CSV table of C-alpha atoms and ligand atoms in Angstrom, one decimal:
chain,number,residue,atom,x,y,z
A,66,UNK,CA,104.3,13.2,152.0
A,67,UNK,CA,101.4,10.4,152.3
A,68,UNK,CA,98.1,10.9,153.8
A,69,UNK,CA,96.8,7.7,155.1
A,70,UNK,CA,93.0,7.6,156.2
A,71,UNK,CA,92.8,5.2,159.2
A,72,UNK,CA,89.2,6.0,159.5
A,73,UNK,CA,86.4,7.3,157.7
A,74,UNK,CA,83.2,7.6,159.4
A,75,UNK,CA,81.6,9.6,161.6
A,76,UNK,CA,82.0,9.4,165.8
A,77,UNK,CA,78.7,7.5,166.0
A,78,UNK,CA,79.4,4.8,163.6
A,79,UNK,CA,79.4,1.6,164.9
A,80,UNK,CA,81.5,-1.6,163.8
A,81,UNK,CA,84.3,-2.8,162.5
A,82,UNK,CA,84.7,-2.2,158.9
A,83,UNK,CA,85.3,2.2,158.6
A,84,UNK,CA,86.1,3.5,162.1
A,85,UNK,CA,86.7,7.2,163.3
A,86,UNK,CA,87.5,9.8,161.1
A,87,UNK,CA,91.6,9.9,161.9
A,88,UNK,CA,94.5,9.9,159.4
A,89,UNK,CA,98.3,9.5,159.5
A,90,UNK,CA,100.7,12.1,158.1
A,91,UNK,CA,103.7,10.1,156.9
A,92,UNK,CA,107.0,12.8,155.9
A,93,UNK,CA,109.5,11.7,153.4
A,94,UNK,CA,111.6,10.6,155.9
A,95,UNK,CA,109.1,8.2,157.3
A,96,UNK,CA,108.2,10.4,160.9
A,97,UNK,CA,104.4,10.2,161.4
A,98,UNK,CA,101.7,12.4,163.2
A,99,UNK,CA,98.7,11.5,163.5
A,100,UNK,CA,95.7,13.8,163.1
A,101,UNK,CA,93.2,13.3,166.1
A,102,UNK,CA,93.3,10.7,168.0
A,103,UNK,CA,90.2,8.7,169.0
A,104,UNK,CA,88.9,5.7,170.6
A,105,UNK,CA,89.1,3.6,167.4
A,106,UNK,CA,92.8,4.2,166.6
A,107,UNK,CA,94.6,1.6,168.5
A,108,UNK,CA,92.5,-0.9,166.2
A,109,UNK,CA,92.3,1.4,163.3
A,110,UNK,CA,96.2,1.3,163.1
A,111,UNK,CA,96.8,-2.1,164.0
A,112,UNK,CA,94.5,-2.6,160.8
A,113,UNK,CA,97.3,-0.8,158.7
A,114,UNK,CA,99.9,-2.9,160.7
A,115,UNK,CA,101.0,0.2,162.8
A,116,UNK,CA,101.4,0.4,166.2
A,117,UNK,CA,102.3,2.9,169.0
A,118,UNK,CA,106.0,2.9,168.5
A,119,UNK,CA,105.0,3.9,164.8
A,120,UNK,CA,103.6,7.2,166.2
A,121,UNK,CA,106.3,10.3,166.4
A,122,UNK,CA,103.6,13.0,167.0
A,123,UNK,CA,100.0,13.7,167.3
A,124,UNK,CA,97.9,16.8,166.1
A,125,UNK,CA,94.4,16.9,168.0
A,126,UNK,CA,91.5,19.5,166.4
A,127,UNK,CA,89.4,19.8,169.0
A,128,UNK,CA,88.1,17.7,172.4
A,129,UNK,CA,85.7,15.0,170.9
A,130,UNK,CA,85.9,11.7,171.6
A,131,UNK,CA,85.9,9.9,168.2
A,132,UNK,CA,89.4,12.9,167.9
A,133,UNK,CA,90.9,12.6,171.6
A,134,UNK,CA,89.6,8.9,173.2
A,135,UNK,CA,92.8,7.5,172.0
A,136,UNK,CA,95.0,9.7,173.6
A,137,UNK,CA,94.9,7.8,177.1
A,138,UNK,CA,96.2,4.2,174.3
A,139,UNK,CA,99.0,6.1,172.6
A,140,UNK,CA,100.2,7.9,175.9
A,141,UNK,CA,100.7,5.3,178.5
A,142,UNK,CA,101.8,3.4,175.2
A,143,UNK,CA,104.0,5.0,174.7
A,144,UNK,CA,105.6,6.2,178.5
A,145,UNK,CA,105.6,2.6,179.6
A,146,UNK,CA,106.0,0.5,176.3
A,147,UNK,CA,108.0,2.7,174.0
A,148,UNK,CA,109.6,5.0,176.6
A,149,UNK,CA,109.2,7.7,174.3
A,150,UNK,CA,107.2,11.3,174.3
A,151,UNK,CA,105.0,11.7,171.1
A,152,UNK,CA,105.2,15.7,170.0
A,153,UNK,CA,101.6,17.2,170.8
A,154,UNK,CA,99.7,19.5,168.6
A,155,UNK,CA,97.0,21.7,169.9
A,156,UNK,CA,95.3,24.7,169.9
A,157,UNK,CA,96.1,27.1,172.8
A,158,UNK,CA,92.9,27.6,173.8
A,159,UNK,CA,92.1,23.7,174.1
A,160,UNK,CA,95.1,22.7,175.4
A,161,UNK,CA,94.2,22.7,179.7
A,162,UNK,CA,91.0,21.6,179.0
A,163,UNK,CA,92.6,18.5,177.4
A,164,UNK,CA,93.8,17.2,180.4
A,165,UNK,CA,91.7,18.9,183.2
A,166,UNK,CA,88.7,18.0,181.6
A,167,UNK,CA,89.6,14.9,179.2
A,168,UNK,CA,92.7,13.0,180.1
A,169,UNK,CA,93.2,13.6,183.8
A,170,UNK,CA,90.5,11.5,185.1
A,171,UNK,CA,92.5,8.6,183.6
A,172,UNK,CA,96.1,9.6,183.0
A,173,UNK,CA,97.7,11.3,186.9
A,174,UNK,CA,97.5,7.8,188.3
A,175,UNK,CA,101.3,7.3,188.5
A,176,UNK,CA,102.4,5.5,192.0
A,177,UNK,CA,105.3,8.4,192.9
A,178,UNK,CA,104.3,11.6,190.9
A,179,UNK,CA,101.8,13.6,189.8
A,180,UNK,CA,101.4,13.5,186.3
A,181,UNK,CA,100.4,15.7,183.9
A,182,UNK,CA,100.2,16.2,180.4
A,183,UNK,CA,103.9,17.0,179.9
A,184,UNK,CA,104.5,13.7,181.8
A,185,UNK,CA,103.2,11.6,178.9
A,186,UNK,CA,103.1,14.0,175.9
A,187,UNK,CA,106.1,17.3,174.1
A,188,UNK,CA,103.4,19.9,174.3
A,189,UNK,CA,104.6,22.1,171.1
A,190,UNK,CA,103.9,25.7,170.6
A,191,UNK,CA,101.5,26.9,168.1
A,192,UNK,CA,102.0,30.2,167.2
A,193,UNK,CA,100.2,32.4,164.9
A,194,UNK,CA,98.1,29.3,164.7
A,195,UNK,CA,100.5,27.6,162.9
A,196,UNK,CA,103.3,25.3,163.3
A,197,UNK,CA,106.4,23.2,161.4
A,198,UNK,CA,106.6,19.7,161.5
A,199,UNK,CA,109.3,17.8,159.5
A,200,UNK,CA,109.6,21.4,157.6
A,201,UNK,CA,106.4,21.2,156.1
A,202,UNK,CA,104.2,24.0,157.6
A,203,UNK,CA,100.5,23.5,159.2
A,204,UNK,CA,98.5,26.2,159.5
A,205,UNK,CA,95.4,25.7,161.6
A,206,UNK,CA,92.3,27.2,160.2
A,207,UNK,CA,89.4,27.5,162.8
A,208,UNK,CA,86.2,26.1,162.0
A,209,UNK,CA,82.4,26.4,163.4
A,210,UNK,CA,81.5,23.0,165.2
A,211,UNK,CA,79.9,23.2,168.4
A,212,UNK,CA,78.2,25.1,170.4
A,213,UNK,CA,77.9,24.8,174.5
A,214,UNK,CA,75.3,27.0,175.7
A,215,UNK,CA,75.6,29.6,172.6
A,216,UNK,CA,79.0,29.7,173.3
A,217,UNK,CA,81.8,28.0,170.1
A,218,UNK,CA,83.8,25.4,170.7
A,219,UNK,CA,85.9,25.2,167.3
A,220,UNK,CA,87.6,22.3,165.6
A,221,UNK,CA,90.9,23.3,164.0
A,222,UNK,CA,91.1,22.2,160.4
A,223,UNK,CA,94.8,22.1,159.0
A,224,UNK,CA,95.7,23.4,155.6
A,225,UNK,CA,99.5,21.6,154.8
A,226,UNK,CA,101.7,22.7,152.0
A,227,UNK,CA,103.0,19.8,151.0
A,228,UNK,CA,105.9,18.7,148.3
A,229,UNK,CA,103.2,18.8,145.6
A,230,UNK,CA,99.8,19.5,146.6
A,231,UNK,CA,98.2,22.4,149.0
A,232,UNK,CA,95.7,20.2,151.0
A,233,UNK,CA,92.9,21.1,153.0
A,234,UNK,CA,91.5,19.1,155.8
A,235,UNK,CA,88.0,20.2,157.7
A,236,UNK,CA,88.4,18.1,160.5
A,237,UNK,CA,85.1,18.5,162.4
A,238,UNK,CA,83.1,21.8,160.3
A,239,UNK,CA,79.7,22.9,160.1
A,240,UNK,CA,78.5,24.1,156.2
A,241,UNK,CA,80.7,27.2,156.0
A,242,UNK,CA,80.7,28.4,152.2
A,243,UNK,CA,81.6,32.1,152.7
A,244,UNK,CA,84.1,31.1,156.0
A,245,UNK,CA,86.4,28.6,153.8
A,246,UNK,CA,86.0,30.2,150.6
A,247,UNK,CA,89.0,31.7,150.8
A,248,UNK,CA,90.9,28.2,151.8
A,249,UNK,CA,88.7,25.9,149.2
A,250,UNK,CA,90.2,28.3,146.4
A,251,UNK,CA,93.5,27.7,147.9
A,252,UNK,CA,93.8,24.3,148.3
A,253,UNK,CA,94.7,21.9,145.5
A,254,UNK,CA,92.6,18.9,147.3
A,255,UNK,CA,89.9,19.2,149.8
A,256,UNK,CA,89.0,16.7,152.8
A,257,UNK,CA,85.9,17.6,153.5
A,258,UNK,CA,83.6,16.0,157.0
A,259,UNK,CA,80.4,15.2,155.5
A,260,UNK,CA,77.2,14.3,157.0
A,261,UNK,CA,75.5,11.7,155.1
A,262,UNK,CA,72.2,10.6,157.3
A,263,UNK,CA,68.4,11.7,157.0
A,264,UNK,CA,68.9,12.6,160.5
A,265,UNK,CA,71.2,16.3,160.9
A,266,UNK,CA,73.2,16.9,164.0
A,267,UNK,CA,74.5,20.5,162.9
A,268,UNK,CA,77.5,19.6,163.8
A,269,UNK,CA,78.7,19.1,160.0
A,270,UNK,CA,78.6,19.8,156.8
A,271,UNK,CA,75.7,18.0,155.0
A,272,UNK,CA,76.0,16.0,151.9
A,273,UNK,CA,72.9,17.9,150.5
A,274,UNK,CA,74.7,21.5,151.3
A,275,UNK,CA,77.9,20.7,149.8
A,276,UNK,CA,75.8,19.5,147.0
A,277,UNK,CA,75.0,23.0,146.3
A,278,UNK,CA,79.0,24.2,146.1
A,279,UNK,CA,80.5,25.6,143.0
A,280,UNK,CA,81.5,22.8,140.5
A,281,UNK,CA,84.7,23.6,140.4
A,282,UNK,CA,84.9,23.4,144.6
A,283,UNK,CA,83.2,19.9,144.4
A,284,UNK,CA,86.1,19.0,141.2
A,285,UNK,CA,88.8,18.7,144.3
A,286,UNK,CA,86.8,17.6,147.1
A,287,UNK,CA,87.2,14.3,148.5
A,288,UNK,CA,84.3,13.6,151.3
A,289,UNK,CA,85.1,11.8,154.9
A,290,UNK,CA,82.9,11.4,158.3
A,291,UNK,CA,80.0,9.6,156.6
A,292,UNK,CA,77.6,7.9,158.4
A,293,UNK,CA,76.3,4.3,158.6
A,294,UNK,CA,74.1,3.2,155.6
A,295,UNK,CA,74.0,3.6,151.4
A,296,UNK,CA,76.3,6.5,150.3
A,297,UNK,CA,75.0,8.7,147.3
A,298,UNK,CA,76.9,9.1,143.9
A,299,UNK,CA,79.1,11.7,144.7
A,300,UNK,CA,80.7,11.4,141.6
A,301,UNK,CA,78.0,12.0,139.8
A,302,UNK,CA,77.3,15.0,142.0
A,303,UNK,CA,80.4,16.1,140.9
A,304,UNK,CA,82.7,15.2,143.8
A,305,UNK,CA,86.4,13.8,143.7
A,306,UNK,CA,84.1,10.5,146.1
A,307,UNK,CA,84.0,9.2,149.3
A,308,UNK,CA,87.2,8.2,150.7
A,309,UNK,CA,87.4,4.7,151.7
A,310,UNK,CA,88.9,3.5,155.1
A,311,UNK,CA,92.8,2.6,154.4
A,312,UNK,CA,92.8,5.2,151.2
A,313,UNK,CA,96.3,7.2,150.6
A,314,UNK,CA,97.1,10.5,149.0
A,315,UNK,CA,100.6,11.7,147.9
A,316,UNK,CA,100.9,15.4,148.2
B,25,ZN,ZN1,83.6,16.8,166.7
């Protein structure tokens, strides 16, 4: 199994060098799944020199745009281009308000039908928040992100057993020591979201709070979703680094 990190910065990043914070999932018998899907991933693939008709499934964690703005790209991509249905990843609980309040607007334009998201995308169950794909298992692990009007609108991290390694990755997650402790211990490598400006949105972890996690935590973390501007020494904080755009793992 390879994890390749298409992206690497956070959803208001701008320019060409990092993009979004999405990776591609590539099994030993080279089918890949992306996880999330946003507006920089047509150019953040082409970058690796993949392309739509590279893509066999997608995972999206939850409905923002730097993890969904692609999905309108890969789906018509693929319906009109590649003629093929990517298998579609999501939570339950998010999976109308994908289309009725993401993708509709743009996607049930067909001339003869009325689309939907079946039309473009193999919705697959998730059950027990977890599902198989290539026989390697993802379980989803919810996470604290946002909030609309005091009410939680999660992001779905994934913990994957792969080949070699247990991986962890936060996808979009607010400083949650106590939440993921259990999962951190679990997980051979950690891809941790990590807020890096002055500014703090809330809406992640912060380099300065991670700072403050056990050593032995911070020995197996690997930090993503960084914003624009100078990084600080993780390594000498006693993290695994920042990942760079384009980095792979084997696990
Ligand atoms: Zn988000």
């Amino acid at each position: 199994m390879k994890l390749t990190f298409l992206g690497v910065c956070s959803a208001l990043s701008v320019g060409y060098k990092n993009f979004q914070s999405n990776m591609l999932i590539e099994s030993t018998n080279s089918k890949r799944i992306l996880i999330d899907c946003g507006g920089d991933v047509r150019n953040s693939l082409h970058e690796l020199d993949y392309g739509s008709s590279d893509i066999d499934a997608v995972y999206i964690s939850h409905l923002h745009a730097d993890h969904v703005g692609g999905l309108e790209w890969l789906g018509f991509s693929k319906f009109f281009i590649d003629k093929q249905q990517p298998k579609l990843y999501i939570s339950q609980d998010q999976s109308a308000r994908l289309w009725n309040n993401v993708l509709s607007g743009g996607m049930s334009t067909l001339e003869d039908s009325t689309a939907s998201l079946e039309t473009f995308f193999k919705v697959m169950p998730i059950q027990d928040q977890s599902f198989m794909w290539e026989k390697i298992q993802f379980q989803l692990i919810k996470v604290i992100h946002s909030y609309s009007n005091q009410q939680l609108l999660p992001s779905y991290g994934l913990f994957i057993q792969g080949a070699k390694l247990k991986i962890f990755i936060s996808t979009d997650a607010r400083f949650s020591p106590e939440l993921l402790a259990p999962i951190y211990q679990q997980a051979d490598l950690i891809f941790q979201d990590c807020e890096t400006s002055a500014f703090r949105s809330k809406q992640h972890a912060h380099y300065n709070d991670l700072k403050n996690l056990a050593p032995n935590i911070k020995q197996k973390m690997w930090l993503y979703d960084y914003n624009d501007g100078q990084l600080p020494d993780a390594l000498e904080d006693g993290f695994k680094g920042f990942i760079t755009r384009g980095q792979v793992f084997n696990f």
